[in-house]
Tab-separated table of C-alpha atoms in Angstrom:
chain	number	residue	atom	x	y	z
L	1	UNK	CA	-5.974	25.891	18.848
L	2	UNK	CA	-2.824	24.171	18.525
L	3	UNK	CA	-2.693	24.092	15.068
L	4	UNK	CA	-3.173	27.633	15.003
L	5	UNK	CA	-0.025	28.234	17.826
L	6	UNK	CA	2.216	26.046	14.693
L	7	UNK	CA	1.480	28.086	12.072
L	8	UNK	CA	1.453	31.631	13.828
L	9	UNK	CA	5.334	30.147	14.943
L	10	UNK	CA	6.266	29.193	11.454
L	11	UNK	CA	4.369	32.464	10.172
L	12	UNK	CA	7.090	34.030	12.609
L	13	UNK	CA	10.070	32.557	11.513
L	14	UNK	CA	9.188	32.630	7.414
L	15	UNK	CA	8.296	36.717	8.153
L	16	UNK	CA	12.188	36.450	9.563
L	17	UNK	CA	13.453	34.358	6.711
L	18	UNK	CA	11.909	37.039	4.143
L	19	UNK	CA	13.622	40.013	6.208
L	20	UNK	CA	17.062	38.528	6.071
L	21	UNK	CA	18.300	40.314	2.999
L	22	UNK	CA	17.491	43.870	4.284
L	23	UNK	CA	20.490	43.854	6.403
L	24	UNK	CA	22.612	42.909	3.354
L	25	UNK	CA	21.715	45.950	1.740
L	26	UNK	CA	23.986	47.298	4.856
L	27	UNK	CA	27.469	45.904	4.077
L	28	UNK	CA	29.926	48.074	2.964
L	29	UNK	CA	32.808	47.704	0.792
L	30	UNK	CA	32.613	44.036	0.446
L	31	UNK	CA	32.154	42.017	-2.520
L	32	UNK	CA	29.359	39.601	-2.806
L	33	UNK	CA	31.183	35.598	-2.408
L	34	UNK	CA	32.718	37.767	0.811
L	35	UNK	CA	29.623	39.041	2.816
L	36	UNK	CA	27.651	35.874	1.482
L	37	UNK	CA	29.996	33.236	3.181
L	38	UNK	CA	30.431	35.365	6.338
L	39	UNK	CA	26.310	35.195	6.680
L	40	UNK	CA	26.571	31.682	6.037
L	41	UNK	CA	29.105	30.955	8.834
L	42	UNK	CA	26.580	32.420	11.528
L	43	UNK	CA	23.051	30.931	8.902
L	44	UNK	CA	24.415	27.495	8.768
L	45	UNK	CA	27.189	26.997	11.386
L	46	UNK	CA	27.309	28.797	14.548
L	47	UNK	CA	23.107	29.372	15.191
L	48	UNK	CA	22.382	25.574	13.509
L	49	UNK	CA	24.924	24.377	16.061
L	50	UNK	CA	23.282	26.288	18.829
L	51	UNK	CA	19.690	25.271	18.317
L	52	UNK	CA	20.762	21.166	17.927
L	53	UNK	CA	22.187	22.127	21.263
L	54	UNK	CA	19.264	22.298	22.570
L	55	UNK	CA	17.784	19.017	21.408
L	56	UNK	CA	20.422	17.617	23.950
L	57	UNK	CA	19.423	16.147	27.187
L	58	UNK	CA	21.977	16.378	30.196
L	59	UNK	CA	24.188	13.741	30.186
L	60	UNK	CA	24.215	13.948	26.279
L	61	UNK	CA	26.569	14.949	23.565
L	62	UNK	CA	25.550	16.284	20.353
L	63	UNK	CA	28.818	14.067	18.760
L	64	UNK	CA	27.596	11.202	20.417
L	65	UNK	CA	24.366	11.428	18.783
L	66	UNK	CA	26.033	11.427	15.346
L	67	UNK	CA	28.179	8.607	16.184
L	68	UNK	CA	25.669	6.092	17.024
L	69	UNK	CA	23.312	7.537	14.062
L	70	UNK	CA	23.777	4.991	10.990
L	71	UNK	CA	26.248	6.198	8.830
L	72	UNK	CA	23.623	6.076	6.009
L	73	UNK	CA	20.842	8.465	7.124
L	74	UNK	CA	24.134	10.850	8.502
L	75	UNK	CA	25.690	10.835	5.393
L	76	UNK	CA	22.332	11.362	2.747
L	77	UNK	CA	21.150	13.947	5.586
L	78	UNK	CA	24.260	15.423	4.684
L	79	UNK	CA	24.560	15.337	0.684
L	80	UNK	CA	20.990	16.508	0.641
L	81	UNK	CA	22.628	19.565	2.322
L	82	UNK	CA	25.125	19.901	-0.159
L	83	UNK	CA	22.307	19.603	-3.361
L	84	UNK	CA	20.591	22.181	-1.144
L	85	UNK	CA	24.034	24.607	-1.037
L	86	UNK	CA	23.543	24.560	-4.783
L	87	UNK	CA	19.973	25.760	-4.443
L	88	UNK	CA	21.278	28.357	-2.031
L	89	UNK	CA	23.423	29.997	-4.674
L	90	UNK	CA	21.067	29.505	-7.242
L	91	UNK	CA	18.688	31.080	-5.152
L	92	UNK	CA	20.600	34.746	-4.867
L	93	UNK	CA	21.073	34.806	-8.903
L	94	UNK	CA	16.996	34.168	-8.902
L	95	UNK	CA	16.594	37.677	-6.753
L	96	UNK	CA	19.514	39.352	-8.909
L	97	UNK	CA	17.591	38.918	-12.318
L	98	UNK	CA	13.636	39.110	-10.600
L	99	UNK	CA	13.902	41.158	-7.534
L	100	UNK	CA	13.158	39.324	-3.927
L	101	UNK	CA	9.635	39.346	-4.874
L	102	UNK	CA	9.173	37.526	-7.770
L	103	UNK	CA	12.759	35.352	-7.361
L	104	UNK	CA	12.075	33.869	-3.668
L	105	UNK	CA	8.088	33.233	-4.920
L	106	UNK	CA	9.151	31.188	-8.439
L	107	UNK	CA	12.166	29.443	-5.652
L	108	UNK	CA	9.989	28.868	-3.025
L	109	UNK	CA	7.279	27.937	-4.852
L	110	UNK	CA	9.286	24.836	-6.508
L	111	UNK	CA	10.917	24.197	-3.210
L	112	UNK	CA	7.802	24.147	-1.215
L	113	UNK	CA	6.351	21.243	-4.248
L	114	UNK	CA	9.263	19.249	-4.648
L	115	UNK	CA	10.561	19.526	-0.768
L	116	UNK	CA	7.406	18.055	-0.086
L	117	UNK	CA	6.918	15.069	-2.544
L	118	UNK	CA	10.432	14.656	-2.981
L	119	UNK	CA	11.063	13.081	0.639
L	120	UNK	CA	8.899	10.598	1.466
L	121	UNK	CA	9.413	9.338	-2.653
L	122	UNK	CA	13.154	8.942	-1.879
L	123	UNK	CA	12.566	7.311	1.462
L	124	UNK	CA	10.454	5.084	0.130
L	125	UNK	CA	13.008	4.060	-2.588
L	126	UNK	CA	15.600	3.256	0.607
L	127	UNK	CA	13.506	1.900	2.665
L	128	UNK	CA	10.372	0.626	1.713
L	129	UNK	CA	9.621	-1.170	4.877
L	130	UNK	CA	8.867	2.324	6.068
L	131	UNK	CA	5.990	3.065	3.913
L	132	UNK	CA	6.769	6.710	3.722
L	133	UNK	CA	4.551	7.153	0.741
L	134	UNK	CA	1.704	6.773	3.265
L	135	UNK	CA	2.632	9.973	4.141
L	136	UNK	CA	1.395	11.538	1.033
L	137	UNK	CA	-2.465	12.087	1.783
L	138	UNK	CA	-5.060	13.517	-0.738
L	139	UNK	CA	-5.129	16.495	2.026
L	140	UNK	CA	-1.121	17.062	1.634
L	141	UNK	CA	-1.287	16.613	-2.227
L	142	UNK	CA	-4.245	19.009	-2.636
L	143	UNK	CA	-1.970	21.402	0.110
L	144	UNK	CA	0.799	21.124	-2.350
L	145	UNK	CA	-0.982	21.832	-5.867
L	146	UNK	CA	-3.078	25.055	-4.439
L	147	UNK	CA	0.558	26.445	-3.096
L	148	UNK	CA	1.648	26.224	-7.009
L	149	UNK	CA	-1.206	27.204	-8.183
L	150	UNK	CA	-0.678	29.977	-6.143
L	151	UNK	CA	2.963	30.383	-7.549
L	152	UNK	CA	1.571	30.456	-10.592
L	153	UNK	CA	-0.645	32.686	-10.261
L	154	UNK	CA	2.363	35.298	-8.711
L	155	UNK	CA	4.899	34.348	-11.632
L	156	UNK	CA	1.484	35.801	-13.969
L	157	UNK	CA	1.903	38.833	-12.373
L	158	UNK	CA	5.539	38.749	-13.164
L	159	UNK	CA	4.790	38.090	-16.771
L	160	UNK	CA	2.603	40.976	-16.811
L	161	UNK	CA	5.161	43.240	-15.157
L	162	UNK	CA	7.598	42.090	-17.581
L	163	UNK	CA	5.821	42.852	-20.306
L	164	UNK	CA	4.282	46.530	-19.224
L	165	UNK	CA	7.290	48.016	-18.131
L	166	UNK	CA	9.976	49.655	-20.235
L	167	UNK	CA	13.473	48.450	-19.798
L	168	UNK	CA	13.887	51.742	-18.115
L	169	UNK	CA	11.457	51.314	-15.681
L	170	UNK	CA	12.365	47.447	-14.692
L	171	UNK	CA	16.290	48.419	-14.484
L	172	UNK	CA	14.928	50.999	-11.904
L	173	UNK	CA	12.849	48.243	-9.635
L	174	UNK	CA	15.367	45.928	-9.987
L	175	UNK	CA	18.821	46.500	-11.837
L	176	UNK	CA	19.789	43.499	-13.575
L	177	UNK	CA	15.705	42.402	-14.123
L	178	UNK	CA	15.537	39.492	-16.858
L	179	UNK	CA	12.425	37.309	-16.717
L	180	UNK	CA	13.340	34.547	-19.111
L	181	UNK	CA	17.247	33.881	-17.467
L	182	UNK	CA	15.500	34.716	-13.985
L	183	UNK	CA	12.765	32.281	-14.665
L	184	UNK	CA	15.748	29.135	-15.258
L	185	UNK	CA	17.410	30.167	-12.247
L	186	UNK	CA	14.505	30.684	-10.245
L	187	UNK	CA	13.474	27.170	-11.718
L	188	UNK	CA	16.812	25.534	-10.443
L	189	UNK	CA	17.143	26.988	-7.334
L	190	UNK	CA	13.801	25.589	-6.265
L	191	UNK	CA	14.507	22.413	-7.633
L	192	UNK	CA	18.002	22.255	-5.608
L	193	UNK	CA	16.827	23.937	-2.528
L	194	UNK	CA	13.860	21.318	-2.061
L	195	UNK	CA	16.626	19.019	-1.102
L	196	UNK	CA	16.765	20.874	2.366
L	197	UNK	CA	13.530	19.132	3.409
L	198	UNK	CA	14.729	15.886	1.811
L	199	UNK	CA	17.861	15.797	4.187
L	200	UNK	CA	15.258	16.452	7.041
L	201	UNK	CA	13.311	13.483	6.317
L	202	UNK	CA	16.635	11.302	5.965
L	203	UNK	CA	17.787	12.476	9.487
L	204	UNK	CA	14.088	12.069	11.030
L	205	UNK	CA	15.462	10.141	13.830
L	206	UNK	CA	18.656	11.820	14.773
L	207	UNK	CA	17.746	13.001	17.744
L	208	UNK	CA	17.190	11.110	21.700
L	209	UNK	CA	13.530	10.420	21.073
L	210	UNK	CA	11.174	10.644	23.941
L	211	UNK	CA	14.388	12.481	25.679
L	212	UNK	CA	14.548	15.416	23.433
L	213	UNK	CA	11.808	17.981	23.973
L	214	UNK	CA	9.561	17.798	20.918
L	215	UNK	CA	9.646	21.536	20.230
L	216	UNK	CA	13.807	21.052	19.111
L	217	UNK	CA	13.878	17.186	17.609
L	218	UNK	CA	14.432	18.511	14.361
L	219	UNK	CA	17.339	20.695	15.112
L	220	UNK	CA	20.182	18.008	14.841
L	221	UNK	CA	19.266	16.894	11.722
L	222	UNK	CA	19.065	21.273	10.529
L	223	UNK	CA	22.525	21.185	11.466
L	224	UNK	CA	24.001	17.823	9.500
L	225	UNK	CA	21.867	19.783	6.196
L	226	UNK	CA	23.211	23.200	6.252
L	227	UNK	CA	26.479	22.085	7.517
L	228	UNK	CA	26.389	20.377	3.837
L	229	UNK	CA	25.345	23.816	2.510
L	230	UNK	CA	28.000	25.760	3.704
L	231	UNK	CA	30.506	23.215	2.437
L	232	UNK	CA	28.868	23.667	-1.152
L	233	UNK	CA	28.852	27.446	-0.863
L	234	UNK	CA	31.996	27.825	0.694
L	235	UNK	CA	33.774	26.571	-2.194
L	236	UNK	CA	31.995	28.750	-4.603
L	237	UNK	CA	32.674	31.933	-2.174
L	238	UNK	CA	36.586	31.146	-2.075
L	239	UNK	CA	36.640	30.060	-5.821
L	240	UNK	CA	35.334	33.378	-6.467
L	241	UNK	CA	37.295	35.311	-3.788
L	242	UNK	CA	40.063	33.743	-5.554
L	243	UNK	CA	38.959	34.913	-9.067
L	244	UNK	CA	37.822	37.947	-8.465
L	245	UNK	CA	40.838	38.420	-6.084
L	246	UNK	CA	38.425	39.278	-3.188
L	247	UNK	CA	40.553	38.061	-0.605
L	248	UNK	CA	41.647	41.679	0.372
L	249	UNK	CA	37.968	41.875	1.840
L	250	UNK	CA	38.734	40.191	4.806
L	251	UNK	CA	41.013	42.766	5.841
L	252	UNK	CA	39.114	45.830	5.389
L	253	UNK	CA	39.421	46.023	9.425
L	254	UNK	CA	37.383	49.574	8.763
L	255	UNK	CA	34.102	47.922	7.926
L	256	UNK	CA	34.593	44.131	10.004
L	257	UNK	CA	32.674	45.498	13.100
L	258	UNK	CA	29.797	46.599	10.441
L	259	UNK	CA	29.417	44.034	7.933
L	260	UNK	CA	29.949	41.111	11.122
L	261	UNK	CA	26.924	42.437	12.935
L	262	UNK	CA	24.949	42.634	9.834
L	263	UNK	CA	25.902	39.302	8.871
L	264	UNK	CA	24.416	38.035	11.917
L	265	UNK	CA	21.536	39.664	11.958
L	266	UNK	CA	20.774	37.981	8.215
L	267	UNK	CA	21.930	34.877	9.344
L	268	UNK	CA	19.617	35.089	12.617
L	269	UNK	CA	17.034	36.017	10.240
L	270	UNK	CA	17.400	33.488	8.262
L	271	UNK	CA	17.929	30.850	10.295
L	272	UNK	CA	14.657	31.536	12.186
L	273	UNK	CA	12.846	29.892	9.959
L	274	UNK	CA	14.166	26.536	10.479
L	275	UNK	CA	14.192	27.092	14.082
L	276	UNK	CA	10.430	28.343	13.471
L	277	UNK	CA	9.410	25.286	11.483
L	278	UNK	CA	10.926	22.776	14.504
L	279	UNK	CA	8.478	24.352	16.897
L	280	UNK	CA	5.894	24.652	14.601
L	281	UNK	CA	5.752	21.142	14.348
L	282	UNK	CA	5.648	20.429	17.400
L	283	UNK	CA	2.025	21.688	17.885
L	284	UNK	CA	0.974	19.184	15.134
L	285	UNK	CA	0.284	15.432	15.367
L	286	UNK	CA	3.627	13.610	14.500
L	287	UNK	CA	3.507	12.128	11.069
L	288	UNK	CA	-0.189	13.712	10.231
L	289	UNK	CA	-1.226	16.025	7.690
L	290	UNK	CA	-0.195	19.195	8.928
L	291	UNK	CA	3.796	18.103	10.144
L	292	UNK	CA	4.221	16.772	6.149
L	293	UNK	CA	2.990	19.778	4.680
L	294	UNK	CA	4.431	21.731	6.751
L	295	UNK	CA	7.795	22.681	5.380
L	296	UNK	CA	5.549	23.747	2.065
L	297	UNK	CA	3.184	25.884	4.362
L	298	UNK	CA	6.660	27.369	5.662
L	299	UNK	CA	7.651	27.984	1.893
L	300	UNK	CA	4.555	29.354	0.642
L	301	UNK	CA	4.457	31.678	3.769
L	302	UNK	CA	8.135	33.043	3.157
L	303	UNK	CA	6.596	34.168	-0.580
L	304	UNK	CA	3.840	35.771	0.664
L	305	UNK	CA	6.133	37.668	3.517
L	306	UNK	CA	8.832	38.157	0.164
L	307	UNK	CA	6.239	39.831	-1.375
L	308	UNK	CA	5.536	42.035	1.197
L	309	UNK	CA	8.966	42.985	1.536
L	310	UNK	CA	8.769	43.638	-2.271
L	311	UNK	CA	6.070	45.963	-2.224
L	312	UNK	CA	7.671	47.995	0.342
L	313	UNK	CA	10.812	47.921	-1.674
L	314	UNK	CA	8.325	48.959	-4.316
L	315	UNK	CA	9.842	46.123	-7.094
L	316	UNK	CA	6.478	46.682	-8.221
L	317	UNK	CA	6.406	50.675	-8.819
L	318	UNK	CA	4.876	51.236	-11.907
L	319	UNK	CA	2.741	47.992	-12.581
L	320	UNK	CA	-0.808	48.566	-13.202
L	321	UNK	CA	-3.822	47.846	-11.393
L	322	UNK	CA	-4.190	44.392	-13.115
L	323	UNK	CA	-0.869	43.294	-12.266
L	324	UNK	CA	-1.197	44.062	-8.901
L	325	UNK	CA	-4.576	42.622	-8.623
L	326	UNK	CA	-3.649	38.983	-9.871
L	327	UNK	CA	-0.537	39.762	-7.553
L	328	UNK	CA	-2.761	39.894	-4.455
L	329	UNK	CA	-5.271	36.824	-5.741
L	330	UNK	CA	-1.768	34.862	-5.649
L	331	UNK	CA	-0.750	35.916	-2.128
L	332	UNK	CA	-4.407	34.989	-0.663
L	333	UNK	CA	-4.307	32.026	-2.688
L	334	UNK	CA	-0.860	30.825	-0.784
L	335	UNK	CA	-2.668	31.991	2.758
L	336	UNK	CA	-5.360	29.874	1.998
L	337	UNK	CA	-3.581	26.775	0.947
L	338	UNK	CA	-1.551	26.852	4.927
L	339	UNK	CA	-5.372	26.656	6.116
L	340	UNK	CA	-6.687	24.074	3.259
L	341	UNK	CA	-5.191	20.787	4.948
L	342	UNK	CA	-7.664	21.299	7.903
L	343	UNK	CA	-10.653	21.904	5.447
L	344	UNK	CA	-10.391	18.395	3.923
């Protein structure tokens, strides 16, 4: 039964983490590098910074933490958050050229792989005397190649929409749709953003152990990662600002009330799902099957949630049957690989 509790909270927080973009569509008058850092301050400042907050027993400091955590694990929690920023950035240019549909489930689907292997590899490489690799059961590897398969399965059904619909018809589902230059993107961003669960696994111990309430022990270690993400994309936003000579959005004072509160509301969004995924775990045996796989199971349930959201946003409007057929195999396929670990 407590399995079940995890994954309905991590369900939760990856049906938030799929929603965050609708409120985007609600900025006015901004460019793009503007309303994308402002999101970011409240994504991967302000609400990280709350929620490690709460991994802080009275008598505590969150700085104090960081200062007695070796400088190593800080500092590679950290760059894995900046490697991660890149996959962030990536990861918008995936949804501009395949729609949120088919860009967050090529992303995610790399993400969810490669977060999952990628960790316990690296930490292994570090520090062997750790034995992360251990980690890596035949139930988490299987858990890991049915989620691509299931990928797969959904970038098909991309194929297939790419190649049935006239150029008329895919600019009107999504504008700037290109499958081959989506596809790279997509590719990269997945790639980079895997790094997010890397920097969790560096910063596995920051936190007070038996003194921080098991539900938030991840949280410190959120912050250190997108802390290094908003470094990486903050450059980009002001490089662009600066290029694109931007910097005049900040003063629309017309539209600040509007385009703040639907900043937050994407980065509150989007931030649930990390905040999801720490109490998620918590329902799970510490270092078993289910808390290693279950960043992917968090990844493979944001696609199926993106594809939901896709539907409705009808990015799929004048597929066929077949197309939206294989679509729906893919989606129960990524269901059924959250459930697979406890079938093994």
């Amino acid at each position: 039964m407590e399995i079940v509790i995890g994954l309905l909270i991590i369900a939760i927080g990856a049906f938030c983490q799929s929603s965050c973009y609708v409120p985007i569509n609600k900025i006015k008058d901004w460019s793009w590098e503007s309303y994308w850092i402002v999101q970011g301050v409240f994504a991967w400042l302000l609400l990280p910074f709350l929620g490690a907050l709460l991994a802080v027993p009275a008598g505590e400091s969150l700085f104090g933490l960081f200062a007695q955590t070796p400088s190593f694990n800080l500092w590679m929690t950290i760059f894995f958050g900046v490697l991660w920023g890149v996959g962030g950035l990536t990861f918008g240019l995936s949804m501009r050229y395949l729609g949120v549909a088919l860009g967050q489930s090529i992303a995610l689907g790399t993400c969810a792989g490669l977060g999952t292997i990628m960790g316990p590899v690296l930490l292994n490489i570090f520090f062997p005397e750790l034995n992360a690799l251990q980690s890596l059961t035949f139930a988490v590897i299987m858990g890991v190649v049915v989620t691509l398969i299931g990928i797969a399965i959904i970038g098909v059904a991309g194929s297939m929409k790419a190649a049935s619909l006239s150029e008329e018809e895919k600019k009107a589902a999504v504008k700037d749709f290109n499958f081959p230059k989506g596809l790279a993107i997509a590719l990269l961003a997945g790639f980079m953003s895997g790094c997010f669960n890397v920097g969790l696994t560096f910063g596995t111990d920051i936190n007070f152990g038996d003194a921080t309430d098991p539900m938030f022990r991840t949280l410190p270690a959120t912050l250190l990662v997108t802390f290094g993400g908003f470094v990486t994309n903050a450059v980009y936003c002001f490089y662009q600002n600066q290029k694109n000579k931007t910097w005049g959005d900040y003063a629309k004072t017309s539209v600040w009330g509007n385009n703040v509160l639907f900043c937050l509301l994407a980065g509150a969004l989007w931030y649930s799902q990390f905040f999801g995924l720490s109490l998620g775990r918590s329902f799970f045996e510490a270092g078993g099957t289910m808390d290693t796989l279950s960043f992917c199971i968090l990844m493979a349930l944001n696609v199926v949630f993106s594809n939901v959201w896709g539907i409705i946003l009808k990015e799929w409007k004048g597929c066929s049957t077949k197309t939206i057929a294989v679509l729906v195999c893919g989606i129960i396929v990524l269901i059924f690989s959250s459930f697979l670990p406890q079938l093994l």
